[in-house]
Amino acid sequence: MQFYDQEVSSRFLIGTALYPSPSIMLEAIKASGSDIVTVSLRRESGKEQSGQNFWSYIKETGAKVLPNTAGCKTVKEAVTTAHMAREIFETPWVKLEVIGEDDSLQPDVFGLVEAAKILSEDGFQVFPYTTEDLVVAEKLIAAGCEVLMPWGAPIGSGRGLNNIYGLRSLRAHFPKVPLIVDAGIGLPSHAAAAMELGYDGVLLNTAVAKAGDPVLMAKAFAMAIESGHLSFIADPIEKRDMAAPSTPVAGLPFWNQEHA
């Protein structure tokens, strides 16, 4: 699998926030098998240069870094944050977030498209956090995005896939564009369901970091994502309204009352 010009071996992208401790975060990342981790620029700030310690932990993983513009609400703020992240993390990758509504953290798709165009023209490789809207997807691709990251549900909600029809339609309309379900995943079964729709990967954070055992949960998600992907490429059977016996009835002996 390839994102822009870089190959990746895992379809599991994992976040680095909310863990009980740096050591548990590192163990969870290792258990996930992920080679892409998302990092917020805000983790690099704070007194006594605590963010530099965090950056050193991330380097220990050996994973590719996907900086994000988490919490940005305007185009200007997102673009500025992206430029700062590129300087700090030395990567053209950026997970672009432009938040438009506080309660659901739904993307501001108008600002998102505008910011994506600005950043793409400036050499960034943009991973936009978006909705499953087909028109928005078209505009993001036209703006230079080669990867789309539609939400499954509101960030941190754990609700899974709220709009399976919309996600399936997005996959069907853009068969060659890498698609990653981002946000709202709460259970490994949710991740498997996304992969069974033909998605290329899943990005999550809260479901692992806030679990009772983050390391074990990371391993569970890794297995579910791989299982869902294998299920999709194995070409599952179609749903039926009526039963279809797995054992053929033709040729079976028939015993009537006279031979009982």
GROMACS .gro file of C-alpha atoms in nm:
model
  260
    1MET     CA    1   0.000   0.000   0.000
    2GLN     CA    2   0.125   0.346  -0.083
    3PHE     CA    3   0.038   0.695   0.042
    4TYR     CA    4   0.170   0.958  -0.194
    5ASP     CA    5   0.526   0.843  -0.265
    6GLN     CA    6   0.580   0.627   0.044
    7GLU     CA    7   0.503   0.260   0.091
    8VAL     CA    8   0.357   0.140   0.421
    9SER     CA    9   0.327  -0.212   0.554
   10SER     CA   10   0.041  -0.170   0.801
   11ARG     CA   11  -0.317  -0.058   0.742
   12PHE     CA   12  -0.347   0.054   1.104
   13LEU     CA   13  -0.266   0.421   1.173
   14ILE     CA   14  -0.253   0.501   1.542
   15GLY     CA   15  -0.264   0.819   1.748
   16THR     CA   16  -0.032   0.921   2.030
   17ALA     CA   17  -0.258   1.118   2.267
   18LEU     CA   18  -0.439   1.028   2.591
   19TYR     CA   19  -0.223   0.731   2.700
   20PRO     CA   20  -0.165   0.680   3.074
   21SER     CA   21   0.212   0.706   3.025
   22PRO     CA   22   0.475   0.731   2.751
   23SER     CA   23   0.585   0.373   2.814
   24ILE     CA   24   0.233   0.239   2.763
   25MET     CA   25   0.203   0.448   2.447
   26LEU     CA   26   0.521   0.295   2.308
   27GLU     CA   27   0.408  -0.057   2.397
   28ALA     CA   28   0.068   0.001   2.235
   29ILE     CA   29   0.226   0.134   1.915
   30LYS     CA   30   0.451  -0.170   1.902
   31ALA     CA   31   0.157  -0.406   1.960
   32SER     CA   32  -0.042  -0.233   1.685
   33GLY     CA   33   0.223  -0.309   1.423
   34SER     CA   34   0.156   0.037   1.282
   35ASP     CA   35   0.425   0.219   1.091
   36ILE     CA   36   0.238   0.551   1.087
   37VAL     CA   37   0.163   0.751   1.403
   38THR     CA   38  -0.027   1.078   1.422
   39VAL     CA   39   0.119   1.359   1.631
   40SER     CA   40  -0.035   1.691   1.731
   41LEU     CA   41   0.189   1.995   1.718
   42ARG     CA   42   0.048   2.096   2.056
   43ARG     CA   43   0.231   1.802   2.213
   44GLU     CA   44   0.556   1.980   2.120
   45SER     CA   45   0.473   2.284   2.329
   46GLY     CA   46   0.454   2.343   2.699
   47LYS     CA   47   0.686   2.457   2.973
   48GLU     CA   48   1.031   2.308   3.029
   49GLN     CA   49   1.034   2.178   2.670
   50SER     CA   50   0.826   1.876   2.768
   51GLY     CA   51   0.727   1.839   2.406
   52GLN     CA   52   1.085   1.761   2.309
   53ASN     CA   53   1.075   1.459   2.539
   54PHE     CA   54   0.758   1.346   2.368
   55TRP     CA   55   0.921   1.381   2.026
   56SER     CA   56   1.209   1.164   2.141
   57TYR     CA   57   0.961   0.893   2.242
   58ILE     CA   58   0.802   0.901   1.897
   59LYS     CA   59   1.141   0.866   1.731
   60GLU     CA   60   1.197   0.546   1.930
   61THR     CA   61   0.910   0.377   1.746
   62GLY     CA   62   1.075   0.412   1.406
   63ALA     CA   63   0.732   0.486   1.259
   64LYS     CA   64   0.651   0.749   0.999
   65VAL     CA   65   0.503   1.062   1.155
   66LEU     CA   66   0.175   1.211   1.035
   67PRO     CA   67   0.145   1.553   1.205
   68ASN     CA   68  -0.209   1.683   1.242
   69THR     CA   69  -0.371   2.022   1.280
   70ALA     CA   70  -0.599   1.902   1.558
   71GLY     CA   71  -0.824   2.168   1.707
   72CYS     CA   72  -0.777   2.423   1.429
   73LYS     CA   73  -1.099   2.605   1.342
   74THR     CA   74  -0.991   2.841   1.065
   75VAL     CA   75  -0.803   2.807   0.740
   76LYS     CA   76  -0.533   3.044   0.859
   77GLU     CA   77  -0.481   2.855   1.184
   78ALA     CA   78  -0.464   2.518   1.005
   79VAL     CA   79  -0.220   2.641   0.740
   80THR     CA   80   0.005   2.805   1.000
   81THR     CA   81   0.004   2.493   1.216
   82ALA     CA   82   0.087   2.275   0.915
   83HIS     CA   83   0.389   2.490   0.830
   84MET     CA   84   0.514   2.471   1.188
   85ALA     CA   85   0.467   2.095   1.190
   86ARG     CA   86   0.660   2.053   0.866
   87GLU     CA   87   0.952   2.241   1.017
   88ILE     CA   88   0.950   2.044   1.342
   89PHE     CA   89   0.881   1.694   1.212
   90GLU     CA   90   1.059   1.732   0.879
   91THR     CA   91   0.786   1.573   0.669
   92PRO     CA   92   0.556   1.702   0.395
   93TRP     CA   93   0.274   1.487   0.533
   94VAL     CA   94  -0.005   1.655   0.726
   95LYS     CA   95  -0.336   1.530   0.855
   96LEU     CA   96  -0.550   1.835   0.788
   97GLU     CA   97  -0.827   1.916   1.033
   98VAL     CA   98  -1.044   2.228   1.013
   99ILE     CA   99  -1.314   2.186   1.277
  100GLY     CA  100  -1.648   2.351   1.212
  101GLU     CA  101  -1.868   2.245   1.505
  102ASP     CA  102  -1.768   2.206   1.868
  103ASP     CA  103  -2.003   1.934   1.992
  104SER     CA  104  -1.949   1.683   1.711
  105LEU     CA  105  -1.608   1.810   1.595
  106GLN     CA  106  -1.745   1.784   1.242
  107PRO     CA  107  -1.508   1.914   0.975
  108ASP     CA  108  -1.572   2.252   0.819
  109VAL     CA  109  -1.563   2.112   0.466
  110PHE     CA  110  -1.554   2.457   0.303
  111GLY     CA  111  -1.249   2.563   0.502
  112LEU     CA  112  -1.101   2.216   0.458
  113VAL     CA  113  -1.104   2.238   0.079
  114GLU     CA  114  -0.957   2.589   0.088
  115ALA     CA  115  -0.678   2.490   0.325
  116ALA     CA  116  -0.605   2.171   0.130
  117LYS     CA  117  -0.556   2.369  -0.190
  118ILE     CA  118  -0.322   2.618  -0.020
  119LEU     CA  119  -0.111   2.344   0.139
  120SER     CA  120  -0.100   2.121  -0.170
  121GLU     CA  121   0.027   2.414  -0.377
  122ASP     CA  122   0.295   2.469  -0.113
  123GLY     CA  123   0.429   2.114  -0.143
  124PHE     CA  124   0.239   1.944   0.139
  125GLN     CA  125   0.099   1.594   0.101
  126VAL     CA  126  -0.241   1.635   0.260
  127PHE     CA  127  -0.446   1.371   0.444
  128PRO     CA  128  -0.779   1.555   0.494
  129TYR     CA  129  -1.010   1.462   0.780
  130THR     CA  130  -1.343   1.493   0.605
  131THR     CA  131  -1.698   1.360   0.586
  132GLU     CA  132  -1.828   1.093   0.350
  133ASP     CA  133  -1.978   1.358   0.117
  134LEU     CA  134  -1.904   1.275  -0.248
  135VAL     CA  135  -1.899   1.637  -0.367
  136VAL     CA  136  -1.652   1.737  -0.096
  137ALA     CA  137  -1.438   1.438  -0.190
  138GLU     CA  138  -1.427   1.550  -0.552
  139LYS     CA  139  -1.322   1.900  -0.450
  140LEU     CA  140  -1.050   1.771  -0.216
  141ILE     CA  141  -0.905   1.556  -0.492
  142ALA     CA  142  -0.917   1.853  -0.729
  143ALA     CA  143  -0.735   2.054  -0.461
  144GLY     CA  144  -0.446   1.807  -0.476
  145CYS     CA  145  -0.532   1.546  -0.211
  146GLU     CA  146  -0.434   1.191  -0.306
  147VAL     CA  147  -0.572   1.038   0.016
  148LEU     CA  148  -0.910   1.091   0.183
  149MET     CA  149  -0.992   1.028   0.548
  150PRO     CA  150  -1.369   1.026   0.605
  151TRP     CA  151  -1.498   1.000   0.959
  152GLY     CA  152  -1.682   0.695   1.085
  153ALA     CA  153  -1.846   0.893   1.366
  154PRO     CA  154  -1.757   1.199   1.578
  155ILE     CA  155  -1.404   1.197   1.719
  156GLY     CA  156  -1.377   0.996   2.040
  157SER     CA  157  -1.743   0.886   2.034
  158GLY     CA  158  -1.674   0.515   1.983
  159ARG     CA  159  -1.994   0.480   1.784
  160GLY     CA  160  -1.842   0.299   1.489
  161LEU     CA  161  -1.969   0.356   1.135
  162ASN     CA  162  -2.267   0.593   1.147
  163ASN     CA  163  -2.326   0.603   0.771
  164ILE     CA  164  -2.236   0.273   0.608
  165TYR     CA  165  -2.424   0.366   0.292
  166GLY     CA  166  -2.225   0.688   0.255
  167LEU     CA  167  -1.893   0.513   0.320
  168ARG     CA  168  -1.975   0.238   0.073
  169SER     CA  169  -2.073   0.498  -0.189
  170LEU     CA  170  -1.748   0.685  -0.136
  171ARG     CA  171  -1.550   0.366  -0.188
  172ALA     CA  172  -1.745   0.287  -0.506
  173HIS     CA  173  -1.700   0.636  -0.653
  174PHE     CA  174  -1.326   0.651  -0.585
  175PRO     CA  175  -1.196   0.296  -0.630
  176LYS     CA  176  -0.834   0.402  -0.686
  177VAL     CA  177  -0.804   0.667  -0.415
  178PRO     CA  178  -0.662   0.548  -0.081
  179LEU     CA  179  -0.940   0.583   0.176
  180ILE     CA  180  -0.888   0.567   0.552
  181VAL     CA  181  -1.170   0.568   0.805
  182ASP     CA  182  -1.073   0.822   1.068
  183ALA     CA  183  -1.255   0.894   1.396
  184GLY     CA  184  -1.538   0.736   1.590
  185ILE     CA  185  -1.408   0.379   1.592
  186GLY     CA  186  -1.468   0.219   1.932
  187LEU     CA  187  -1.435  -0.156   1.888
  188PRO     CA  188  -1.222  -0.390   1.678
  189SER     CA  189  -1.545  -0.504   1.511
  190HIS     CA  190  -1.600  -0.145   1.389
  191ALA     CA  191  -1.253  -0.145   1.232
  192ALA     CA  192  -1.315  -0.483   1.068
  193ALA     CA  193  -1.644  -0.355   0.925
  194ALA     CA  194  -1.466  -0.056   0.769
  195MET     CA  195  -1.209  -0.282   0.608
  196GLU     CA  196  -1.483  -0.515   0.480
  197LEU     CA  197  -1.622  -0.216   0.288
  198GLY     CA  198  -1.295  -0.206   0.097
  199TYR     CA  199  -1.124   0.075   0.284
  200ASP     CA  200  -0.747   0.089   0.278
  201GLY     CA  201  -0.689   0.158   0.644
  202VAL     CA  202  -0.822   0.277   0.979
  203LEU     CA  203  -0.691   0.559   1.197
  204LEU     CA  204  -0.784   0.567   1.564
  205ASN     CA  205  -0.655   0.686   1.898
  206THR     CA  206  -0.907   0.705   2.182
  207ALA     CA  207  -1.032   0.345   2.154
  208VAL     CA  208  -0.681   0.219   2.228
  209ALA     CA  209  -0.542   0.491   2.455
  210LYS     CA  210  -0.843   0.496   2.690
  211ALA     CA  211  -0.899   0.121   2.701
  212GLY     CA  212  -0.842  -0.063   3.028
  213ASP     CA  213  -0.545  -0.234   2.864
  214PRO     CA  214  -0.423  -0.018   2.575
  215VAL     CA  215  -0.157  -0.267   2.467
  216LEU     CA  216  -0.399  -0.558   2.442
  217MET     CA  217  -0.656  -0.339   2.267
  218ALA     CA  218  -0.396  -0.227   2.012
  219LYS     CA  219  -0.323  -0.590   1.933
  220ALA     CA  220  -0.696  -0.664   1.901
  221PHE     CA  221  -0.743  -0.378   1.655
  222ALA     CA  222  -0.443  -0.489   1.451
  223MET     CA  223  -0.591  -0.837   1.415
  224ALA     CA  224  -0.937  -0.701   1.331
  225ILE     CA  225  -0.805  -0.467   1.062
  226GLU     CA  226  -0.606  -0.744   0.898
  227SER     CA  227  -0.903  -0.981   0.923
  228GLY     CA  228  -1.140  -0.728   0.765
  229HIS     CA  229  -0.899  -0.662   0.481
  230LEU     CA  230  -0.855  -1.032   0.409
  231SER     CA  231  -1.232  -1.074   0.419
  232PHE     CA  232  -1.278  -0.803   0.156
  233ILE     CA  233  -1.023  -0.942  -0.088
  234ALA     CA  234  -1.160  -1.295  -0.036
  235ASP     CA  235  -1.489  -1.177  -0.198
  236PRO     CA  236  -1.759  -1.258   0.063
  237ILE     CA  237  -2.089  -1.419  -0.032
  238GLU     CA  238  -2.387  -1.192  -0.096
  239LYS     CA  239  -2.673  -1.161   0.150
  240ARG     CA  240  -2.989  -1.363   0.078
  241ASP     CA  241  -3.348  -1.331   0.193
  242MET     CA  242  -3.401  -1.709   0.203
  243ALA     CA  243  -3.201  -1.994   0.349
  244ALA     CA  244  -2.952  -2.176   0.127
  245PRO     CA  245  -2.859  -2.520   0.268
  246SER     CA  246  -2.490  -2.588   0.289
  247THR     CA  247  -2.558  -2.963   0.250
  248PRO     CA  248  -2.729  -3.055  -0.084
  249VAL     CA  249  -3.068  -3.225  -0.051
  250ALA     CA  250  -3.054  -3.393  -0.394
  251GLY     CA  251  -2.974  -3.762  -0.372
  252LEU     CA  252  -3.054  -3.802  -0.004
  253PRO     CA  253  -3.251  -4.116   0.090
  254PHE     CA  254  -3.624  -4.071   0.158
  255TRP     CA  255  -3.789  -4.294   0.414
  256ASN     CA  256  -4.167  -4.319   0.424
  257GLN     CA  257  -4.399  -4.478   0.678
  258GLU     CA  258  -4.408  -4.817   0.500
  259HIS     CA  259  -4.032  -4.862   0.543
  260ALA     CA  260  -4.013  -4.719   0.893
   0.00000   0.00000   0.00000
